[in-house]
Tab-separated table of C-alpha atoms and ligand atoms in Angstrom:
chain	number	residue	atom	x	y	z
K	13	MET	CA	105.331	122.201	-26.411
K	14	SER	CA	107.075	119.765	-24.449
K	15	GLN	CA	104.492	117.524	-24.076
K	16	GLN	CA	103.771	117.744	-27.832
K	17	LEU	CA	106.971	116.690	-28.411
K	18	ALA	CA	107.072	113.758	-26.279
K	19	VAL	CA	105.129	112.404	-28.915
K	20	VAL	CA	108.274	112.649	-31.400
K	21	ALA	CA	109.916	110.099	-28.952
K	22	GLU	CA	107.289	107.479	-29.391
K	23	ARG	CA	106.957	108.181	-32.873
K	24	LEU	CA	110.688	108.393	-33.753
K	25	LEU	CA	111.728	105.647	-31.859
K	26	SER	CA	109.594	103.012	-33.824
K	27	ARG	CA	110.853	103.622	-36.397
K	28	LEU	CA	114.401	102.595	-35.893
K	29	THR	CA	115.982	99.193	-35.569
K	30	LEU	CA	116.806	99.110	-32.115
K	31	ASN	CA	118.270	95.969	-30.074
K	32	SER	CA	119.777	95.733	-25.977
K	33	ASP	CA	123.294	95.412	-27.503
K	34	GLN	CA	123.491	99.040	-29.142
K	35	HIS	CA	125.370	102.056	-27.873
K	36	TRP	CA	123.390	104.980	-29.090
K	37	LEU	CA	124.220	108.866	-28.928
K	38	ASP	CA	121.467	112.094	-28.539
K	39	PHE	CA	123.356	115.048	-30.172
K	40	GLY	CA	121.680	117.945	-28.398
K	41	ALA	CA	119.828	115.882	-26.022
K	42	GLY	CA	118.557	118.035	-23.305
K	43	THR	CA	116.795	116.690	-20.749
K	44	GLY	CA	116.042	113.511	-22.256
K	45	LEU	CA	112.974	113.641	-23.844
K	46	LEU	CA	114.505	111.345	-26.438
K	47	SER	CA	117.795	109.459	-24.235
K	48	LEU	CA	114.962	108.338	-21.240
K	49	PRO	CA	112.992	106.049	-23.730
K	50	LEU	CA	115.357	104.768	-26.137
K	51	ALA	CA	117.254	103.965	-22.942
K	52	GLN	CA	114.714	101.317	-22.358
K	53	GLN	CA	115.416	99.852	-25.554
K	54	VAL	CA	119.208	99.655	-26.201
K	55	ALA	CA	122.094	99.167	-23.655
K	56	GLN	CA	123.242	102.668	-23.798
K	57	VAL	CA	123.018	106.029	-24.294
K	58	THR	CA	125.458	109.183	-24.551
K	59	ALA	CA	123.863	111.930	-24.333
K	60	LEU	CA	125.550	115.355	-25.647
K	61	ASP	CA	125.113	118.200	-24.332
K	62	THR	CA	126.532	122.056	-23.920
K	63	SER	CA	124.370	122.640	-21.220
K	64	ALA	CA	125.915	121.671	-17.932
K	65	ALA	CA	122.194	122.729	-16.721
K	66	MET	CA	120.217	120.533	-19.353
K	67	LEU	CA	122.420	117.652	-18.319
K	68	ALA	CA	122.189	118.250	-14.583
K	69	VAL	CA	118.240	117.842	-14.956
K	70	LEU	CA	118.649	114.158	-17.096
K	71	ALA	CA	121.408	112.776	-14.068
K	72	GLU	CA	118.670	113.521	-11.721
K	73	LYS	CA	116.349	111.182	-13.205
K	74	GLY	CA	118.760	108.143	-12.218
K	75	GLN	CA	118.676	106.052	-16.052
K	76	THR	CA	121.690	104.400	-15.156
K	77	ASN	CA	122.255	103.663	-18.750
K	78	ILE	CA	122.762	106.996	-19.915
K	79	GLN	CA	126.168	109.259	-19.869
K	80	THR	CA	125.530	112.509	-19.863
K	81	LEU	CA	128.384	114.091	-21.905
K	82	GLN	CA	129.235	117.868	-21.431
K	83	GLN	CA	131.126	119.202	-25.261
K	84	ASP	CA	130.095	120.787	-28.065
K	85	VAL	CA	130.147	118.214	-30.412
K	86	PHE	CA	132.769	119.621	-32.552
K	87	ALA	CA	135.202	118.906	-29.854
K	88	GLY	CA	135.020	115.279	-31.242
K	89	LEU	CA	133.583	111.904	-29.831
K	90	PRO	CA	134.874	109.340	-28.106
K	91	ALA	CA	133.259	106.292	-29.377
K	92	VAL	CA	131.561	105.201	-32.675
K	93	TYR	CA	127.631	104.018	-32.251
K	94	ALA	CA	125.096	102.215	-34.118
K	95	GLY	CA	123.003	105.485	-34.378
K	96	VAL	CA	122.357	109.039	-34.153
K	97	VAL	CA	119.006	111.016	-33.109
K	98	SER	CA	118.960	114.211	-32.285
K	99	CYS	CA	115.160	116.316	-31.981
K	100	MET	CA	115.468	120.041	-32.555
K	101	ALA	CA	119.420	120.380	-31.944
K	102	LEU	CA	120.189	120.850	-35.511
K	103	HIS	CA	119.221	124.216	-36.245
K	104	HIS	CA	121.733	125.411	-33.086
K	105	VAL	CA	124.326	124.380	-35.576
K	106	GLU	CA	126.038	126.562	-38.330
K	107	ASP	CA	128.273	124.215	-39.986
K	108	THR	CA	125.245	121.559	-40.920
K	109	LEU	CA	127.639	119.271	-43.384
K	110	GLY	CA	130.220	119.691	-40.991
K	111	LEU	CA	127.525	117.956	-38.257
K	112	LEU	CA	126.568	115.081	-40.480
K	113	ARG	CA	130.383	114.427	-41.239
K	114	ILE	CA	130.981	113.805	-37.567
K	115	PHE	CA	127.881	111.794	-37.077
K	116	HIS	CA	128.575	110.252	-40.525
K	117	GLN	CA	132.388	109.605	-38.956
K	118	HIS	CA	130.910	107.989	-35.497
K	119	LEU	CA	128.176	105.542	-37.140
K	120	GLN	CA	129.161	102.238	-37.334
K	121	PRO	CA	128.568	100.628	-40.730
K	122	ALA	CA	124.843	101.246	-41.903
K	123	GLY	CA	124.350	102.498	-38.914
K	124	GLN	CA	121.542	104.535	-38.381
K	125	LEU	CA	120.794	109.056	-38.265
K	126	ALA	CA	117.509	109.798	-37.209
K	127	LEU	CA	117.116	113.729	-36.785
K	128	VAL	CA	113.581	115.883	-36.311
K	129	ASP	CA	114.051	119.215	-36.844
K	130	LEU	CA	111.946	122.451	-38.720
K	131	TYR	CA	111.067	122.877	-41.624
K	132	ALA	CA	111.657	125.664	-43.639
K	133	GLU	CA	109.865	128.864	-41.315
K	134	ASP	CA	109.493	132.919	-41.268
K	135	GLY	CA	111.584	133.145	-38.181
K	136	SER	CA	108.368	133.525	-35.672
K	137	PHE	CA	109.003	130.197	-33.910
K	138	HIS	CA	111.831	131.405	-31.539
K	139	GLY	CA	111.153	134.930	-32.224
K	140	ASP	CA	115.257	136.226	-30.596
K	141	ASN	CA	116.424	134.269	-33.258
K	142	GLU	CA	119.976	136.023	-32.401
K	143	GLY	CA	119.505	135.199	-28.691
K	144	LYS	CA	118.397	131.896	-29.045
K	145	GLY	CA	121.279	130.758	-30.544
K	146	VAL	CA	119.124	129.808	-34.093
K	147	LYS	CA	121.347	129.281	-36.736
K	148	HIS	CA	118.706	127.789	-39.487
K	149	LEU	CA	115.400	128.832	-39.902
K	150	GLY	CA	114.607	125.043	-40.632
K	151	PHE	CA	115.929	123.259	-43.342
K	152	GLU	CA	114.122	122.221	-47.191
K	153	PRO	CA	113.857	119.066	-47.343
K	154	ALA	CA	116.136	118.714	-50.264
K	155	GLU	CA	118.696	120.803	-49.346
K	156	LEU	CA	119.446	118.717	-46.170
K	157	GLN	CA	119.419	115.836	-48.356
K	158	ALA	CA	122.121	117.015	-50.805
K	159	LEU	CA	124.125	117.898	-47.630
K	160	ALA	CA	123.774	114.306	-45.769
K	161	GLU	CA	124.726	112.556	-49.060
K	162	GLN	CA	127.623	114.763	-49.149
K	163	ALA	CA	128.375	113.526	-45.518
K	164	GLY	CA	128.264	110.003	-46.853
K	165	PHE	CA	124.843	109.476	-45.965
K	166	GLN	CA	122.166	106.782	-48.015
K	167	ALA	CA	118.469	105.825	-48.350
K	168	VAL	CA	117.651	109.697	-47.083
K	169	THR	CA	114.194	109.813	-46.061
K	170	PHE	CA	111.586	112.750	-44.446
K	171	THR	CA	108.616	111.869	-42.818
K	172	GLU	CA	106.304	114.517	-41.240
K	173	ILE	CA	106.464	113.813	-37.298
K	174	LEU	CA	104.288	116.078	-35.834
K	175	HIS	CA	102.483	119.464	-36.256
K	176	LEU	CA	103.630	121.303	-33.597
K	177	GLN	CA	101.216	124.087	-31.171
K	178	HIS	CA	103.307	126.793	-30.370
K	179	ARG	CA	102.163	129.350	-28.096
K	180	ASN	CA	102.154	132.195	-30.114
K	181	GLY	CA	98.529	130.530	-32.046
K	182	ARG	CA	100.947	128.979	-35.050
K	183	ASP	CA	101.633	125.431	-35.689
K	184	TYR	CA	105.141	124.257	-37.067
K	185	PRO	CA	105.543	120.930	-39.104
K	186	LEU	CA	108.390	119.341	-37.712
K	187	PHE	CA	110.143	116.556	-40.344
K	188	LEU	CA	111.918	113.728	-39.328
K	189	MET	CA	114.719	112.851	-41.457
K	190	GLN	CA	116.263	109.279	-41.670
K	191	ALA	CA	119.377	108.090	-43.716
K	192	ARG	CA	122.155	105.084	-43.091
K	193	ALA	CA	125.889	105.949	-42.486
K	194	SER	CA	127.505	103.989	-45.934
K	195	GLY	CA	129.437	100.951	-45.987
H	218	SAM	C1	116.009	123.005	-28.420
H	218	SAM	S1	116.821	122.027	-27.434
H	218	SAM	C2	116.517	120.360	-27.227
H	218	SAM	C3	116.859	119.656	-26.567
H	218	SAM	C4	116.220	118.361	-26.684
H	218	SAM	N1	116.802	117.446	-27.234
H	218	SAM	C5	114.780	118.362	-26.551
H	218	SAM	O1	114.359	118.363	-27.816
H	218	SAM	O2	113.745	118.470	-25.750
H	218	SAM	C6	118.675	122.086	-28.286
H	218	SAM	C7	119.736	121.475	-27.417
H	218	SAM	O3	120.897	121.231	-28.469
H	218	SAM	C8	122.355	121.432	-27.464
H	218	SAM	N2	123.289	121.952	-28.355
H	218	SAM	C9	123.019	123.217	-29.410
H	218	SAM	N3	124.507	123.103	-30.278
H	218	SAM	C10	125.080	122.108	-29.716
H	218	SAM	C11	126.234	121.583	-30.111
H	218	SAM	N4	127.140	122.707	-30.939
H	218	SAM	N5	127.372	120.639	-28.919
H	218	SAM	C12	126.207	120.379	-28.031
H	218	SAM	N6	124.963	120.704	-27.833
H	218	SAM	C13	124.523	121.315	-28.645
H	218	SAM	C14	121.291	122.684	-26.670
H	218	SAM	O4	122.924	123.090	-25.317
H	218	SAM	C15	120.033	122.665	-26.572
H	218	SAM	O5	120.112	121.659	-25.142
């Protein structure tokens, strides 16, 4: 599945406005699926994750303009960013509105938000949802859009970015939600 997700990075990045002065945040960066290609196009990427093991793998890749930040996103962020990206981390956070508010507070005016996750599913994607820290069985776009707007985002759009072929034999569509911070 990680090979399929590599396509997500390419598709997502092609939809962003990137330049070499920007500092971006990758929320739930893992081993750098998004951080690594993003860092080729911007000044700096902060790769945020609670997992020291994941971030250690990313750090070993030696991309010098990626700073790893091992902490919970709710512990407070150290900077303001041109944009926030995330792939498959949103469903691990119980308080979606709280998370979107944090992103909004730490984005520059008109900053870009680009989140990839599962459309609503029946719980079969992870199987052991409790054991894997799953807090949401995917998302309904209209509900997520309402939360994003409540958090201060504008111009919220959804695109189906990939059908992920799971080893359980089923496939699961992933969305890309893009939005712009107010201001
Ligand atoms: C399914 S992994 C996705 C990793 C990577 N984005 C990818 O697509 O390969 C989700 C990541 O989000 C991180 N995560 C979940 N909740 C978090 C939180 N509250 N603060 C920071 N990181 C979190 C997990 O540690 C995990 O590495």
